[in-house]
């Protein structure tokens, strides 16, 4: 029998949610071959047919929302409210991309020479899109890649993270009735399956850690296929002295600890300009007031982390910090819980201030002024998103222009980005074109420049 992998529920690790094949190269090559065969008819079948299929897919996911929400809670420990929100976002993405299929598919240009010849650049699909995804948004990330890929006429092979195998397989099963056979296939497995997919696909979209993203980018570039890699973050919230402290603390607590901090956009550093004590007190109170526990319980916003190893990372990071203002320990019980943790006494050069922990932990760092806050914020290898909390519009505009991140949010949490706006970061956080919204077209299409001249010359 071929090898298998298990996906376990983080809140109840004895609950094996799925046992799935650890696909090898042959299995991946076969999925890509089927996708390629199905892809030509899909691309030639017309934009209206593609738009209709994606709208039907949206309706199917909407009708299965409760079931998918329950599965997401069980498989990756995402709190119920956020899991329901993620399914709602998946539906919105499918609807949005259904319409994108009907967008203008190119531009016309004035002809350089006199006469009636037409010069145009038309978009065309790239072929088979190989999608490699993390476990933390088990339906939204696969679909924010797959929906535009399909809308523009590509076929899709999705390699989900092992810990999110069940959600990916159920999603593909739900969509099967409205998509041609082989057009959208899930291959389960780990690094071997991912590597094989990068070696077979015509275009690659990856979301996950920096180390793997770089390997994927190198392999795709080596083959000469277009790629995109969305990776980690070490996101800061800057709190200026004139900020509304209570409101900022509440938002930052949610952005740092929601879903146990397991979002690329989570706030992991809070840079407080001026005396940090009043803000730190408000943040600790807000964090301690968050509902923590079983993610299936209404009102819980901090569930478990994804694995025992992830829990160990949080506890170790707290141990390295100068002082723990709240939390810092593993939770009780069998599940992989870690206490929501705020640490202080941290310098910008410390590991916790520079490296992604990917758990419910955030560090408070003081800054003497706004310039120092910008320098601390920009002084990490990542550049995904920064928040600024202030009532001073001039300050907000100034900082927005100087922060080296792909997204800047004023009086808003770092986490929670709209699905129809471009998404991506700078430095180690992203490579290649932006995802989502109209920007998705850059990765999933190429242009063909066409000149049509009268036969007379
Ligand atoms: P990961 O890098 O461990 O895995 C991501 C995917 O790559 C998985 O499907 C995995 O099986 C696959 N993979 C592993 N080794 C591979 C290889 N050698 N070749 C090809 N594929 C391989 O990441 P993860 O633990 O699943 O997710 C957490 C990370 O994802 C965090 O760093 C987080 O910041 C990041 N993330 C980024 C975004 C974003 O949009 N920027 C969104 C969500 C998560």
Coordinates of C-alpha atoms and ligand atoms in Angstrom, one line a residue:
X1 CA 0.0 0.0 0.0
X2 CA 1.3 3.5 -0.8
X3 CA 2.2 5.9 2.1
X4 CA -0.4 8.0 3.8
X5 CA -0.5 11.1 6.0
X6 CA -2.9 11.9 8.8
X7 CA -4.6 15.2 9.6
X8 CA -5.5 15.6 13.2
X9 CA -7.7 18.0 15.1
X10 CA -5.5 20.3 17.1
X11 CA -8.0 20.7 19.9
X12 CA -8.4 16.9 20.2
X13 CA -5.3 15.3 18.6
X14 CA -6.8 11.8 19.1
X15 CA -9.4 12.8 16.4
X16 CA -7.9 11.8 13.1
X17 CA -9.9 14.0 10.6
X18 CA -8.4 12.4 7.5
X19 CA -5.9 9.8 6.4
X20 CA -4.9 10.6 2.8
X21 CA -2.3 9.5 0.3
X22 CA 1.1 11.0 0.5
X23 CA 1.2 11.4 -3.2
X24 CA 4.4 10.7 -5.1
X25 CA 5.7 12.1 -8.4
X26 CA 3.8 9.7 -10.5
X27 CA 0.4 10.6 -8.9
X28 CA 1.2 14.3 -9.3
X29 CA 2.2 13.9 -13.0
X30 CA -1.0 12.0 -13.7
X31 CA -3.1 14.7 -12.1
X32 CA -1.3 17.4 -14.2
X33 CA -1.8 15.3 -17.4
X34 CA -5.6 15.0 -16.7
X35 CA -5.8 18.7 -15.9
X36 CA -4.0 19.5 -19.2
X37 CA -6.4 17.4 -21.1
X38 CA -9.4 19.0 -19.5
X39 CA -7.9 22.5 -19.8
X40 CA -8.1 23.0 -23.5
X41 CA -11.8 22.4 -23.8
X42 CA -12.3 24.7 -20.7
X43 CA -10.3 27.5 -22.3
X44 CA -12.0 27.1 -25.7
X45 CA -15.5 26.7 -24.2
X46 CA -16.0 30.4 -23.7
X47 CA -16.0 32.9 -20.9
X48 CA -19.7 32.8 -20.3
X49 CA -19.5 29.0 -19.6
X50 CA -16.7 29.6 -17.2
X51 CA -18.5 32.4 -15.4
X52 CA -21.6 30.3 -15.1
X53 CA -19.7 27.4 -13.7
X54 CA -18.0 29.6 -11.1
X55 CA -21.3 31.1 -10.1
X56 CA -22.7 27.6 -9.6
X57 CA -19.6 26.8 -7.6
X58 CA -20.3 29.8 -5.4
X59 CA -23.9 28.6 -4.8
X60 CA -22.7 25.1 -3.9
X61 CA -20.2 26.4 -1.4
X62 CA -22.8 28.8 0.1
X63 CA -25.3 25.9 0.5
X64 CA -22.6 23.8 2.2
X65 CA -21.4 26.6 4.5
X66 CA -22.4 25.0 7.8
X67 CA -20.8 21.7 6.9
X68 CA -17.6 23.4 5.6
X69 CA -17.4 25.6 8.7
X70 CA -17.7 22.6 11.0
X71 CA -15.0 20.8 9.1
X72 CA -12.6 23.8 9.2
X73 CA -13.1 24.2 13.0
X74 CA -12.4 20.5 13.5
X75 CA -9.5 20.1 11.1
X76 CA -7.4 23.3 11.7
X77 CA -8.9 24.6 15.0
X78 CA -10.1 27.9 13.6
X79 CA -12.7 29.5 15.9
X80 CA -16.3 29.1 14.7
X81 CA -16.9 32.7 13.9
X82 CA -13.7 33.1 11.8
X83 CA -14.3 29.7 10.1
X84 CA -17.8 30.9 9.1
X85 CA -16.3 34.1 7.9
X86 CA -13.7 32.3 5.8
X87 CA -16.4 30.2 4.1
X88 CA -18.3 33.4 3.3
X89 CA -15.2 34.9 1.9
X90 CA -14.7 31.9 -0.3
X91 CA -18.2 32.3 -1.7
X92 CA -17.5 36.0 -2.4
X93 CA -14.3 35.2 -4.1
X94 CA -16.0 32.7 -6.4
X95 CA -18.7 35.2 -7.3
X96 CA -16.2 38.0 -7.9
X97 CA -14.0 35.8 -10.1
X98 CA -17.0 34.5 -12.0
X99 CA -17.5 38.1 -13.2
X100 CA -13.8 38.5 -13.9
X101 CA -14.2 35.8 -16.5
X102 CA -16.3 38.4 -18.5
X103 CA -13.9 41.3 -18.1
X104 CA -12.2 42.8 -21.3
X105 CA -9.6 40.3 -22.3
X106 CA -7.1 42.7 -23.7
X107 CA -6.5 46.1 -25.2
X108 CA -6.2 47.6 -28.7
X109 CA -3.4 50.0 -29.7
X110 CA -3.1 52.6 -32.4
X111 CA -1.2 51.1 -35.3
X112 CA 2.2 52.6 -35.8
X113 CA 1.8 52.8 -39.6
X114 CA -1.0 54.5 -41.5
X115 CA -3.9 52.3 -42.6
X116 CA -6.7 50.1 -41.2
X117 CA -4.6 47.4 -39.6
X118 CA -5.6 46.3 -36.1
X119 CA -3.0 46.0 -33.3
X120 CA -4.1 44.4 -30.1
X121 CA -2.9 42.5 -27.0
X122 CA -5.1 39.7 -25.9
X123 CA -4.9 37.7 -22.7
X124 CA -4.6 34.0 -22.8
X125 CA -4.4 31.3 -20.1
X126 CA -1.1 29.7 -19.2
X127 CA -2.2 26.1 -19.0
X128 CA -2.1 24.1 -15.7
X129 CA -1.8 26.1 -12.5
X130 CA 0.0 24.3 -9.7
X131 CA -1.3 25.7 -6.4
X132 CA 0.6 24.9 -3.1
X133 CA -1.2 26.2 -0.1
X134 CA -0.8 26.4 3.8
X135 CA -3.2 25.0 6.3
X136 CA -4.3 28.3 8.0
X137 CA -6.9 29.4 5.5
X138 CA -7.9 26.0 4.2
X139 CA -10.7 27.1 1.8
X140 CA -10.1 30.8 1.2
X141 CA -6.5 30.5 0.0
X142 CA -7.0 27.5 -2.3
X143 CA -10.0 29.3 -3.8
X144 CA -8.5 32.8 -4.1
X145 CA -5.9 31.1 -6.3
X146 CA -8.1 28.5 -8.1
X147 CA -11.0 30.8 -8.9
X148 CA -9.1 33.4 -11.0
X149 CA -7.0 30.6 -12.5
X150 CA -10.2 28.9 -13.7
X151 CA -11.9 32.2 -14.6
X152 CA -9.1 33.0 -17.1
X153 CA -9.2 29.5 -18.7
X154 CA -6.6 27.5 -16.8
X155 CA -6.8 24.1 -15.3
X156 CA -5.9 23.6 -11.6
X157 CA -4.0 21.1 -9.5
X158 CA -4.0 21.9 -5.8
X159 CA -1.6 20.6 -3.3
X160 CA -2.9 21.6 0.1
X161 CA -0.9 21.4 3.4
X162 CA -1.2 18.0 5.0
X163 CA -3.0 19.5 8.0
X164 CA -5.8 20.9 5.8
X165 CA -6.2 17.8 3.5
X166 CA -9.9 17.1 4.5
X167 CA -11.1 20.6 3.7
X168 CA -9.4 20.7 0.3
X169 CA -10.7 17.3 -0.7
X170 CA -14.3 18.1 0.4
X171 CA -14.1 21.4 -1.5
X172 CA -13.0 19.6 -4.7
X173 CA -15.8 17.0 -4.1
X174 CA -18.4 19.8 -3.8
X175 CA -17.2 21.6 -7.0
X176 CA -16.9 18.4 -9.1
X177 CA -20.5 18.5 -10.4
X178 CA -20.1 21.9 -12.0
X179 CA -16.5 21.5 -13.4
X180 CA -15.3 19.2 -16.2
X181 CA -13.6 16.0 -14.9
X182 CA -9.9 16.5 -14.2
X183 CA -10.1 20.3 -14.4
X184 CA -9.7 20.9 -10.7
X185 CA -7.8 18.1 -8.8
X186 CA -6.5 17.9 -5.3
X187 CA -3.3 15.9 -4.8
X188 CA -2.7 15.4 -1.1
X189 CA 0.8 15.0 0.3
X190 CA 3.8 16.8 1.6
X191 CA 7.1 18.2 0.3
X192 CA 7.5 15.5 -2.4
X193 CA 4.1 16.2 -3.9
X194 CA 4.8 19.9 -3.8
X195 CA 8.1 19.6 -5.4
X196 CA 6.7 17.4 -8.1
X197 CA 3.9 19.9 -8.8
X198 CA 6.4 22.7 -9.3
X199 CA 8.2 20.5 -11.8
X200 CA 5.0 19.8 -13.8
X201 CA 2.8 22.9 -13.7
X202 CA 2.8 25.7 -16.3
X203 CA 2.4 28.4 -13.6
X204 CA 2.9 28.1 -9.9
X205 CA 1.3 29.9 -7.0
X206 CA 2.6 29.2 -3.5
X207 CA 1.6 30.4 -0.1
X208 CA 3.5 29.3 3.0
X209 CA 6.8 29.8 4.8
X210 CA 9.8 31.8 3.5
X211 CA 12.1 28.8 3.3
X212 CA 9.7 26.7 1.2
X213 CA 8.6 29.7 -0.9
X214 CA 12.2 30.4 -1.9
X215 CA 12.8 26.7 -2.9
X216 CA 9.6 26.8 -4.9
X217 CA 10.6 30.1 -6.6
X218 CA 14.0 28.7 -7.5
X219 CA 12.6 25.6 -9.0
X220 CA 10.0 27.4 -11.0
X221 CA 12.5 29.9 -12.2
X222 CA 14.8 27.1 -13.2
X223 CA 12.1 25.7 -15.4
X224 CA 11.2 29.1 -16.7
X225 CA 7.6 29.0 -15.5
X226 CA 5.9 32.1 -14.0
X227 CA 5.5 31.9 -10.2
X228 CA 4.2 33.8 -7.2
X229 CA 5.1 33.2 -3.6
X230 CA 3.3 34.7 -0.6
X231 CA 5.1 34.1 2.6
X232 CA 5.4 35.1 6.2
X233 CA 5.2 38.3 8.1
X234 CA 6.5 40.0 11.2
X235 CA 3.8 42.7 11.2
X236 CA 3.9 45.7 13.4
X237 CA 1.2 48.0 14.8
X238 CA 2.5 51.5 15.6
X239 CA 0.7 53.3 18.4
X240 CA 1.3 57.0 18.4
X241 CA 0.8 59.1 21.6
X242 CA -2.5 60.6 20.3
X243 CA -4.1 57.2 19.5
X244 CA -7.4 56.1 21.1
X245 CA -5.7 53.7 23.5
X246 CA -8.7 51.5 24.4
X247 CA -9.8 51.1 20.8
X248 CA -6.2 50.4 19.6
X249 CA -5.7 47.9 22.3
X250 CA -8.9 46.0 21.5
X251 CA -8.1 45.9 17.8
X252 CA -4.4 44.9 18.3
X253 CA -5.4 42.1 20.8
X254 CA -7.7 40.6 18.2
X255 CA -5.2 41.0 15.4
X256 CA -2.4 39.4 17.5
X257 CA -4.4 36.6 19.1
X258 CA -7.3 35.8 16.9
X259 CA -7.0 32.2 15.5
X260 CA -4.1 31.9 18.0
X261 CA -2.0 34.4 15.9
X262 CA -1.8 31.9 13.0
X263 CA -2.2 34.4 10.2
X264 CA 0.5 35.8 7.9
X265 CA -1.1 39.2 8.8
X266 CA -1.2 38.8 12.6
X267 CA 0.3 41.6 14.7
X268 CA 3.5 40.2 16.3
X269 CA 5.1 43.5 17.3
X270 CA 3.4 46.5 18.9
X271 CA 5.6 49.6 18.7
X272 CA 4.5 52.2 21.2
X273 CA 5.7 55.8 20.8
X274 CA 6.3 57.4 24.2
X275 CA 5.6 55.7 27.6
X276 CA 4.5 52.2 26.7
X277 CA 3.0 51.5 30.2
X278 CA -0.6 52.8 29.7
X279 CA -0.9 51.0 26.4
X280 CA 0.6 47.8 27.6
X281 CA -1.8 47.7 30.5
X282 CA -4.8 48.2 28.1
X283 CA -3.4 45.5 25.7
X284 CA -3.0 43.0 28.5
X285 CA -6.5 43.7 29.7
X286 CA -7.9 43.3 26.2
X287 CA -6.0 40.0 25.6
X288 CA -7.1 38.6 28.9
X289 CA -10.7 39.4 28.0
X290 CA -10.6 37.4 24.8
X291 CA -12.5 34.1 24.8
X292 CA -9.9 31.3 24.7
X293 CA -10.6 27.6 24.5
X294 CA -12.5 25.1 22.3
X295 CA -12.8 26.7 18.8
X296 CA -16.2 25.1 18.4
X297 CA -17.7 27.2 21.2
X298 CA -19.4 30.4 20.3
X299 CA -17.5 33.5 21.5
X300 CA -14.1 31.8 21.5
X301 CA -11.6 33.7 19.4
X302 CA -8.3 32.0 20.5
X303 CA -8.3 28.3 19.8
X304 CA -5.4 25.9 19.7
X305 CA -2.2 26.1 17.6
X306 CA -1.8 23.6 14.7
X307 CA 0.6 21.2 16.3
X308 CA 2.6 20.2 19.4
X309 CA 5.7 21.7 17.7
X310 CA 3.9 25.0 17.2
X311 CA 2.9 25.1 20.8
X312 CA 6.6 24.5 21.8
X313 CA 7.6 27.4 19.6
X314 CA 5.3 29.8 21.5
X315 CA 6.4 28.7 24.9
X316 CA 10.1 28.9 23.9
X317 CA 9.7 32.4 22.5
X318 CA 8.0 33.6 25.7
X319 CA 10.9 32.1 27.7
X320 CA 13.4 34.1 25.6
X321 CA 11.7 37.4 26.2
X322 CA 12.7 39.9 28.8
X323 CA 9.4 39.8 30.7
X324 CA 6.0 38.1 30.2
X325 CA 3.1 40.5 30.8
X326 CA 0.5 37.8 30.4
X327 CA 0.4 34.2 29.2
X328 CA 3.6 32.4 28.3
X329 CA 2.6 28.8 29.1
X330 CA 1.1 25.8 27.3
X331 CA -2.6 25.5 27.9
X332 CA -4.0 22.6 29.9
X333 CA -5.7 19.5 28.5
X334 CA -4.9 17.3 25.5
X335 CA -5.3 19.9 22.8
X336 CA -2.4 21.9 21.4
X337 CA -3.2 25.1 23.3
X338 CA -0.9 28.0 24.2
X339 CA -1.9 30.9 26.4
X340 CA -2.3 34.2 24.6
X341 CA 1.0 35.9 25.4
X342 CA 2.2 39.5 25.6
X343 CA 5.9 40.0 26.2
X344 CA 7.9 43.2 27.0
X345 CA 11.5 44.0 27.6
X346 CA 12.2 43.2 24.0
X347 CA 14.8 44.9 21.7
X348 CA 14.3 45.3 18.0
X349 CA 17.2 42.9 17.4
X350 CA 15.9 40.1 19.5
X351 CA 14.8 36.9 17.8
X352 CA 11.1 37.3 18.9
X353 CA 11.1 40.8 17.3
X354 CA 12.6 39.5 14.0
X355 CA 11.3 36.0 13.3
X356 CA 7.8 34.8 12.8
X357 CA 6.6 32.5 15.7
X358 CA 3.2 32.0 14.1
X359 CA 1.3 31.7 17.4
X360 CA -0.6 33.8 20.0
X361 CA 2.3 35.9 21.1
X362 CA 3.1 39.6 20.5
X363 CA 6.0 41.8 21.7
X364 CA 5.6 45.4 22.9
X365 CA 8.6 47.6 21.9
X366 CA 9.0 51.2 23.0
X367 CA 10.1 54.0 20.5
X368 CA 11.1 57.5 21.4
X369 CA 9.4 59.1 18.4
X370 CA 7.6 58.3 15.1
X371 CA 10.9 58.1 13.1
X372 CA 12.3 55.5 15.4
X373 CA 9.0 53.6 15.2
X374 CA 9.2 53.6 11.4
X375 CA 12.9 52.4 11.6
X376 CA 11.9 49.5 14.0
X377 CA 8.9 48.6 11.8
X378 CA 11.0 48.5 8.6
X379 CA 14.0 46.9 10.3
X380 CA 12.9 43.2 9.7
X381 CA 13.3 41.0 6.7
X382 CA 9.5 40.8 6.2
X383 CA 7.2 43.5 4.7
X384 CA 3.6 42.3 4.6
X385 CA 1.4 44.7 6.5
X386 CA 1.7 47.5 9.1
X387 CA -1.0 49.3 11.1
X388 CA -0.8 52.8 12.4
X389 CA -3.0 54.1 15.3
X390 CA -3.4 57.9 15.4
X391 CA -5.9 60.7 15.2
X392 CA -3.5 62.9 13.4
X393 CA -4.1 62.7 9.6
X394 CA -0.8 64.3 8.6
X395 CA 1.1 61.8 10.7
X396 CA -0.9 59.0 9.2
X397 CA -0.1 60.1 5.7
X398 CA 3.6 60.6 6.5
X399 CA 4.0 57.2 8.0
X400 CA 2.0 55.5 5.3
X401 CA 4.5 56.8 2.7
X402 CA 7.5 55.5 4.7
X403 CA 6.5 52.0 5.8
X404 CA 8.1 49.3 3.7
X405 CA 5.1 46.9 3.6
X406 CA 2.8 45.8 0.8
X407 CA -0.2 46.9 2.9
X408 CA -0.6 49.8 5.4
X409 CA -3.8 50.2 7.5
X410 CA -4.6 53.2 9.6
X411 CA -6.7 52.7 12.7
X412 CA -7.4 49.2 11.5
X413 CA -6.0 45.8 12.6
X414 CA -3.1 44.3 10.6
X415 CA -5.3 41.2 9.9
X416 CA -8.4 41.2 7.7
X417 CA -7.8 42.3 4.1
X418 CA -10.4 42.7 1.4
X419 CA -10.7 40.0 -1.2
X420 CA -11.1 42.4 -4.1
X421 CA -8.0 44.6 -3.5
X422 CA -4.4 43.6 -4.3
X423 CA -2.8 41.5 -1.6
X424 CA 1.0 40.9 -1.0
X425 CA 4.1 42.2 0.6
X426 CA 7.6 43.5 0.2
X427 CA 11.0 41.9 0.9
X428 CA 10.8 38.3 2.2
X429 CA 7.0 38.4 2.4
X430 CA 6.3 38.1 -1.3
X431 CA 7.7 37.3 -4.7
X432 CA 6.0 37.8 -8.0
X433 CA 2.7 39.6 -8.9
X434 CA 0.1 40.4 -6.3
X435 CA -2.8 38.1 -5.6
X436 CA -6.5 38.8 -5.5
X437 CA -8.8 41.2 -7.2
X438 CA -7.9 42.2 -10.8
X439 CA -4.3 41.7 -10.0
X440 CA -4.7 37.9 -10.1
X441 CA -4.8 38.2 -13.9
X442 CA -1.1 39.0 -14.1
X443 CA -0.1 35.5 -12.9
X444 CA -2.8 33.4 -14.6
X445 CA -2.6 34.9 -18.1
X446 CA 0.0 35.8 -20.6
X447 CA -0.5 38.3 -23.5
X448 CA -0.4 37.7 -27.2
X449 CA 0.2 40.8 -29.3
X450 CA -1.7 40.5 -32.6
X451 CA -1.6 42.6 -35.7
X452 CA -4.2 42.0 -38.4
X453 CA -3.5 43.9 -41.6
X454 CA -5.5 44.1 -44.9
X455 CA -4.5 41.4 -47.4
X456 CA -3.3 44.0 -49.9
X457 CA -0.3 44.9 -47.6
Ligands
LIG1 P1 4.9 25.6 4.8 O1 5.8 26.4 4.0 O2 5.4 24.6 5.7 O3 4.0 24.8 3.7 C1 3.2 25.4 2.7 C2 2.9 24.4 1.6 O4 4.2 24.0 1.0 C3 2.3 23.1 2.1 O5 1.3 22.6 1.2 C4 3.5 22.1 2.2 O6 3.1 20.8 2.2 C5 4.2 22.6 0.9 N1 5.7 22.2 0.9 C6 6.5 21.9 1.9 N2 7.7 21.6 1.4 C7 7.7 21.8 0.1 C8 8.7 21.8 -1.0 N3 9.9 21.5 -0.7 N4 8.3 22.1 -2.2 C9 7.0 22.4 -2.5 N5 6.0 22.4 -1.5 C10 6.4 22.2 -0.3 O7 3.8 26.6 5.5 P2 2.6 26.3 6.5 O8 3.2 25.9 7.8 O9 1.6 25.4 5.8 O10 1.9 27.7 6.6 C11 2.4 28.7 7.5 C12 3.2 29.8 6.8 O11 2.4 30.3 5.7 C13 3.5 30.9 7.6 O12 4.9 31.3 7.4 C14 2.6 32.0 7.2 O13 3.0 33.3 7.4 C15 2.5 31.7 5.7 N6 1.3 32.3 5.2 C16 1.4 33.4 4.3 C17 0.3 33.9 3.7 C18 0.4 35.1 2.8 O14 -0.5 35.3 2.0 N7 1.5 35.9 2.8 C19 -1.0 33.5 4.0 C20 -1.1 32.4 4.9 C21 0.0 31.8 5.5

